[in-house]
Coordinates of N, CA and C in Angstrom, one line a residue:
M1 N -19.4 13.3 37.7 CA -20.4 12.8 36.9 C -21.6 13.7 36.9
P2 N -22.1 14.2 35.8 CA -23.2 15.1 35.9 C -24.4 14.5 36.6
R3 N -25.3 15.3 37.2 CA -26.4 14.9 38.0 C -27.3 14.0 37.2
I4 N -27.6 14.3 36.0 CA -28.6 13.5 35.2 C -28.1 12.1 34.9
N5 N -26.7 12.0 34.7 CA -26.2 10.6 34.5 C -26.2 9.8 35.7
R6 N -26.0 10.4 36.9 CA -26.1 9.6 38.1 C -27.6 9.1 38.3
L7 N -28.5 10.0 38.0 CA -29.9 9.6 38.2 C -30.3 8.4 37.3
L8 N -29.7 8.3 36.1 CA -29.9 7.2 35.3 C -29.4 5.9 35.8
L9 N -28.4 6.0 36.7 CA -27.8 4.8 37.3 C -28.8 4.1 38.2
I10 N -29.7 4.8 38.9 CA -30.7 4.2 39.8 C -31.6 3.2 39.2
P11 N -32.2 3.5 38.0 CA -33.1 2.4 37.4 C -32.2 1.2 36.9
A12 N -31.0 1.5 36.5 CA -30.1 0.4 36.1 C -29.8 -0.5 37.3
L13 N -29.5 0.1 38.4 CA -29.2 -0.7 39.6 C -30.4 -1.4 40.1
F14 N -31.6 -0.8 40.0 CA -32.8 -1.4 40.4 C -33.1 -2.6 39.5
A15 N -32.9 -2.5 38.2 CA -33.1 -3.6 37.3 C -32.2 -4.8 37.6
V16 N -30.9 -4.5 37.9 CA -30.0 -5.6 38.2 C -30.4 -6.2 39.5
S17 N -30.7 -5.4 40.5 CA -31.1 -6.0 41.8 C -32.4 -6.8 41.8
S18 N -33.3 -6.4 40.9 CA -34.6 -7.1 40.8 C -34.3 -8.6 40.4
G19 N -33.3 -8.8 39.6 CA -32.9 -10.2 39.3 C -32.5 -11.0 40.5
V20 N -31.8 -10.3 41.4 CA -31.3 -10.9 42.7 C -32.6 -11.2 43.6
W21 N -33.5 -10.2 43.6 CA -34.7 -10.3 44.4 C -35.5 -11.5 44.0
A22 N -35.5 -11.8 42.7 CA -36.3 -13.0 42.3 C -35.7 -14.3 42.8
V23 N -34.4 -14.3 43.0 CA -33.8 -15.6 43.4 C -34.1 -15.9 44.9
D24 N -34.1 -14.8 45.7 CA -34.3 -15.0 47.2 C -35.4 -14.1 47.6
S25 N -36.5 -14.7 48.0 CA -37.7 -13.9 48.3 C -37.5 -13.1 49.6
S26 N -36.5 -13.4 50.4 CA -36.3 -12.7 51.7 C -35.5 -11.4 51.4
L27 N -34.9 -11.2 50.3 CA -34.2 -10.0 50.0 C -35.2 -8.9 49.5
L28 N -35.2 -7.7 50.1 CA -36.1 -6.7 49.7 C -35.3 -5.5 49.1
V29 N -35.8 -4.9 48.0 CA -35.1 -3.8 47.4 C -36.1 -2.7 47.4
G30 N -35.6 -1.5 47.7 CA -36.5 -0.3 47.7 C -35.8 1.0 47.4
L31 N -36.6 2.0 47.2 CA -36.1 3.3 46.9 C -36.4 4.2 48.1
H32 N -35.5 5.1 48.5 CA -35.7 6.0 49.6 C -35.5 7.4 49.0
I33 N -36.5 8.3 49.1 CA -36.4 9.6 48.6 C -36.5 10.6 49.8
Q34 N -35.5 11.5 49.9 CA -35.5 12.5 51.0 C -35.2 13.9 50.6
A35 N -35.9 14.8 51.1 CA -35.6 16.3 50.9 C -35.7 16.9 52.3
T36 N -34.6 17.6 52.7 CA -34.5 18.1 54.0 C -34.0 19.6 53.9
R37 N -34.5 20.4 54.7 CA -34.0 21.8 54.9 C -33.4 22.0 56.2
L38 N -32.1 22.4 56.3 CA -31.4 22.5 57.5 C -30.8 23.9 57.7
D39 N -30.6 24.3 59.0 CA -29.9 25.5 59.3 C -28.5 25.0 59.9
L40 N -27.4 25.1 59.1 CA -26.1 24.7 59.6 C -25.4 25.8 60.2
K41 N -24.9 25.7 61.4 CA -24.1 26.7 62.0 C -22.6 26.6 61.7
Y42 N -22.1 27.8 61.2 CA -20.6 27.9 61.0 C -20.1 28.9 62.0
A43 N -18.8 29.1 62.0 CA -18.2 30.0 63.0 C -18.7 31.4 62.8
D44 N -19.0 31.9 61.6 CA -19.4 33.3 61.4 C -20.9 33.4 60.9
S45 N -21.6 32.4 60.7 CA -23.0 32.5 60.2 C -23.7 31.2 60.3
V46 N -25.0 31.3 60.0 CA -25.9 30.2 59.9 C -26.3 30.1 58.4
R47 N -26.2 29.0 57.8 CA -26.5 28.9 56.3 C -27.7 27.9 56.1
K48 N -28.7 28.4 55.4 CA -29.8 27.6 55.0 C -29.3 26.6 54.0
T49 N -29.6 25.3 54.3 CA -29.0 24.2 53.5 C -30.2 23.3 53.1
D50 N -30.2 23.0 51.8 CA -31.1 22.0 51.3 C -30.4 20.7 50.9
L51 N -30.9 19.6 51.4 CA -30.3 18.3 51.2 C -31.3 17.4 50.5
S52 N -30.9 16.9 49.4 CA -31.8 16.0 48.6 C -31.1 14.7 48.4
R53 N -31.8 13.6 48.5 CA -31.1 12.3 48.3 C -32.0 11.3 47.7
L54 N -31.5 10.4 46.9 CA -32.2 9.3 46.4 C -31.3 8.0 46.6
D55 N -31.9 7.1 47.4 CA -31.1 5.9 47.8 C -31.8 4.6 47.3
L56 N -31.0 3.7 46.9 CA -31.4 2.3 46.6 C -31.0 1.5 47.8
V57 N -32.0 0.8 48.4 CA -31.7 0.1 49.6 C -32.0 -1.4 49.4
W58 N -31.0 -2.2 49.8 CA -31.1 -3.7 49.9 C -31.2 -4.1 51.3
S59 N -32.3 -4.9 51.6 CA -32.6 -5.3 53.0 C -32.8 -6.8 53.0
E60 N -32.3 -7.4 54.1 CA -32.5 -8.8 54.2 C -32.6 -9.2 55.7
P61 N -33.5 -10.2 56.1 CA -33.5 -10.7 57.4 C -32.2 -11.4 57.7
L62 N -31.6 -11.2 58.8 CA -30.4 -11.9 59.2 C -30.7 -13.0 60.2
N63 N -31.8 -12.9 61.0 CA -32.3 -13.9 61.8 C -33.7 -13.5 62.2
S64 N -34.4 -14.2 63.1 CA -35.8 -13.9 63.4 C -36.0 -12.5 64.1
W65 N -34.9 -11.9 64.7 CA -35.1 -10.7 65.4 C -34.3 -9.5 64.9
L66 N -33.6 -9.7 63.7 CA -32.7 -8.7 63.2 C -32.7 -8.7 61.7
D67 N -32.9 -7.5 61.1 CA -32.8 -7.3 59.6 C -31.6 -6.3 59.4
G68 N -30.9 -6.6 58.3 CA -29.8 -5.7 58.0 C -30.0 -5.1 56.6
S69 N -29.5 -3.9 56.4 CA -29.7 -3.3 55.0 C -28.5 -2.4 54.7
V70 N -28.2 -2.3 53.4 CA -27.2 -1.5 52.8 C -27.9 -0.5 51.8
S71 N -27.4 0.7 51.8 CA -28.0 1.7 50.9 C -26.9 2.4 50.1
L72 N -27.2 2.7 48.9 CA -26.3 3.4 48.0 C -27.1 4.5 47.4
G73 N -26.6 5.8 47.5 CA -27.4 6.9 47.0 C -26.7 8.0 46.3
I74 N -27.5 8.9 45.8 CA -27.1 10.2 45.2 C -27.5 11.3 46.1
V75 N -26.6 12.2 46.4 CA -26.8 13.3 47.3 C -26.6 14.7 46.6
E76 N -27.5 15.6 46.8 CA -27.4 17.0 46.3 C -27.4 17.9 47.5
L77 N -26.4 18.8 47.7 CA -26.4 19.7 48.8 C -26.3 21.1 48.3
T78 N -27.2 22.0 48.7 CA -27.3 23.3 48.2 C -27.3 24.3 49.3
Q79 N -26.4 25.3 49.2 CA -26.3 26.4 50.2 C -26.2 27.7 49.4
D80 N -27.4 28.4 49.2 CA -27.4 29.6 48.3 C -26.5 30.7 49.0
S81 N -26.4 30.7 50.3 CA -25.7 31.8 51.0 C -24.2 31.5 51.2
N82 N -23.8 30.4 50.7 CA -22.3 30.1 50.8 C -21.5 31.1 50.1
P83 N -20.5 31.7 50.7 CA -19.7 32.7 50.1 C -18.8 32.2 49.0
I84 N -18.5 30.9 49.0 CA -17.7 30.3 48.0 C -18.6 29.7 46.9
P85 N -18.5 30.2 45.6 CA -19.4 29.8 44.6 C -19.5 28.3 44.4
A86 N -18.4 27.6 44.5 CA -18.4 26.1 44.3 C -19.1 25.4 45.4
G87 N -19.3 26.1 46.6 CA -20.0 25.5 47.7 C -21.5 25.7 47.7
Q88 N -22.0 26.5 46.7 CA -23.4 26.7 46.7 C -24.2 25.6 46.2
S89 N -23.6 24.7 45.4 CA -24.4 23.5 44.9 C -23.4 22.4 44.7
T90 N -23.4 21.4 45.5 CA -22.5 20.2 45.4 C -23.3 19.0 45.2
S91 N -22.7 18.0 44.6 CA -23.4 16.7 44.5 C -22.4 15.6 44.7
G92 N -23.0 14.4 45.0 CA -22.1 13.3 45.3 C -22.8 12.0 45.6
N93 N -22.2 11.2 46.5 CA -22.8 9.9 46.8 C -22.9 9.6 48.3
A94 N -23.6 8.6 48.6 CA -23.8 8.2 50.0 C -23.8 6.7 50.1
L95 N -23.3 6.2 51.2 CA -23.3 4.7 51.5 C -23.7 4.5 52.9
G96 N -24.7 3.7 53.1 CA -25.2 3.5 54.5 C -25.4 2.0 54.9
L97 N -25.3 1.8 56.2 CA -25.6 0.5 56.8 C -26.6 0.7 57.9
N98 N -27.6 -0.2 57.9 CA -28.7 0.0 58.9 C -29.0 -1.4 59.5
M99 N -29.5 -1.4 60.7 CA -30.0 -2.6 61.4 C -31.3 -2.3 62.0
R100 N -32.2 -3.3 61.9 CA -33.6 -3.2 62.5 C -33.7 -4.4 63.4
F101 N -34.0 -4.0 64.7 CA -34.2 -5.0 65.7 C -35.7 -5.2 65.9
H102 N -36.2 -6.4 65.8 CA -37.6 -6.7 66.1 C -37.8 -6.9 67.6
L103 N -38.4 -6.0 68.3 CA -38.5 -6.1 69.7 C -39.7 -6.9 70.1
Y104 N -40.8 -6.7 69.4 CA -42.1 -7.4 69.7 C -42.9 -7.6 68.4
H105 N -43.5 -8.7 68.3 CA -44.3 -9.0 67.1 C -45.6 -9.7 67.6
G106 N -46.7 -8.9 67.7 CA -48.0 -9.4 68.1 C -48.9 -9.4 66.9
D107 N -50.2 -9.8 67.1 CA -51.2 -9.8 66.1 C -51.5 -8.4 65.5
R108 N -51.6 -7.4 66.4 CA -51.9 -6.1 66.0 C -50.8 -5.0 66.2
L109 N -49.8 -5.4 67.0 CA -48.7 -4.5 67.3 C -47.4 -5.1 67.0
K110 N -46.5 -4.2 66.4 CA -45.1 -4.6 66.2 C -44.2 -3.4 66.7
L111 N -43.2 -3.8 67.4 CA -42.2 -2.8 67.9 C -40.8 -3.0 67.3
H112 N -40.2 -2.0 66.8 CA -38.9 -2.1 66.1 C -37.9 -1.0 66.7
A113 N -36.7 -1.3 66.7 CA -35.6 -0.3 67.0 C -34.7 -0.3 65.8
D114 N -34.5 0.9 65.3 CA -33.6 1.0 64.1 C -32.4 1.8 64.5
T115 N -31.2 1.4 63.9 CA -30.0 2.1 64.1 C -29.3 2.1 62.7
G116 N -28.6 3.2 62.4 CA -28.0 3.3 61.1 C -26.8 4.3 61.1
Y117 N -25.9 4.1 60.1 CA -24.8 4.9 59.8 C -24.8 5.2 58.3
Q118 N -24.5 6.5 58.0 CA -24.4 6.9 56.6 C -23.2 7.8 56.4
Y119 N -22.4 7.5 55.3 CA -21.3 8.3 55.0 C -21.7 9.1 53.7
N120 N -21.5 10.4 53.7 CA -21.9 11.2 52.6 C -20.7 12.0 52.1
N121 N -20.6 12.2 50.8 CA -19.5 12.9 50.1 C -20.1 13.7 48.9
T122 N -20.0 15.0 48.9 CA -20.4 15.8 47.8 C -19.2 16.7 47.4
T123 N -19.1 17.0 46.1 CA -18.0 17.8 45.5 C -18.6 18.8 44.5
A124 N -17.8 19.8 44.2 CA -18.1 20.7 43.1 C -16.8 21.4 42.7
D125 N -16.8 21.8 41.4 CA -15.6 22.5 40.8 C -16.2 23.6 40.0
V126 N -16.1 24.9 40.5 CA -16.6 26.0 39.8 C -15.6 27.1 39.7
L127 N -15.3 27.5 38.4 CA -14.3 28.6 38.2 C -12.9 28.3 38.9
G128 N -12.5 27.0 38.9 CA -11.2 26.7 39.5 C -11.3 26.5 41.0
Q129 N -12.4 26.7 41.6 CA -12.6 26.5 43.0 C -13.2 25.1 43.2
Q130 N -12.5 24.3 44.1 CA -13.0 23.0 44.4 C -13.5 22.9 45.8
V131 N -14.6 22.3 46.0 CA -15.2 22.0 47.3 C -15.5 20.6 47.5
D132 N -15.1 20.0 48.6 CA -15.3 18.6 48.9 C -15.9 18.6 50.3
T133 N -17.2 18.2 50.4 CA -17.9 18.2 51.7 C -18.2 16.7 52.0
R134 N -17.7 16.3 53.2 CA -17.9 15.0 53.7 C -18.5 15.0 55.1
W135 N -19.5 14.2 55.4 CA -20.1 14.1 56.7 C -20.6 12.7 57.0
H136 N -20.8 12.4 58.3 CA -21.2 11.2 58.8 C -22.6 11.4 59.5
Q137 N -23.5 10.5 59.3 CA -24.8 10.5 60.0 C -25.0 9.3 60.8
V138 N -25.3 9.4 62.0 CA -25.7 8.3 62.9 C -27.1 8.5 63.3
S139 N -27.9 7.4 63.2 CA -29.3 7.6 63.5 C -29.8 6.4 64.4
G140 N -30.9 6.7 65.1 CA -31.6 5.7 65.9 C -33.1 6.1 66.0
Q141 N -33.9 5.1 66.0 CA -35.4 5.4 66.2 C -36.1 4.2 66.7
L142 N -37.2 4.5 67.4 CA -38.1 3.4 67.9 C -39.3 3.6 67.0
Q143 N -39.9 2.4 66.6 CA -41.1 2.5 65.7 C -42.1 1.5 66.2
A144 N -43.4 1.9 66.2 CA -44.5 1.0 66.6 C -45.4 1.0 65.4
D145 N -45.7 -0.2 64.9 CA -46.7 -0.5 63.8 C -48.0 -1.0 64.5
I146 N -49.1 -0.4 64.3 CA -50.3 -0.8 64.8 C -51.3 -1.1 63.7
R147 N -51.8 -2.3 63.7 CA -52.7 -2.7 62.6 C -54.1 -2.3 63.1
L148 N -54.8 -1.4 62.3 CA -56.1 -1.0 62.7 C -57.2 -1.9 62.2
V149 N -57.0 -2.4 61.0 CA -58.0 -3.2 60.4 C -57.3 -4.5 59.8
Q150 N -58.0 -5.6 59.9 CA -57.4 -6.8 59.4 C -58.4 -7.4 58.4
Y151 N -57.9 -7.7 57.2 CA -58.8 -8.4 56.2 C -58.0 -9.4 55.4
S152 N -58.6 -10.2 54.8 CA -57.9 -11.2 54.0 C -58.5 -11.4 52.6
Y153 N -57.7 -11.7 51.6 CA -58.2 -12.0 50.3 C -58.7 -13.4 50.2
L154 N -59.4 -13.7 49.2 CA -59.9 -15.1 49.0 C -58.8 -16.1 49.0

């Protein structure tokens, strides 16, 4: 599917999911935009790699100490120095699962531990050459939210 057509799917998915969001106020829907530059090591070289992604994320509290989320996204992977022309620019999809553990919830301080898994797949077909790149991402992080100022509306 051409890149522009996939980009048009995101607003459509967002519109559909906003109807679900209105039914259950605990369901959150959001967009995640990422641009990353990496140096990936191969057996014979290091390739500068640009990774861009746009994810639609559905998140919901599972209980008082745990939130779960699912993400569906579009991925663009570019390696200008790739010797295979089809490998220089690939595009595809991503699917992710994430969990957020609420470790502490105070008046001014909140502590969270996040863990996640993301499956990525990009493909390209240039001049009869086909490239299919797949990778898995596992992540974890600790996060502290500190409220500096507290105010209320009328």
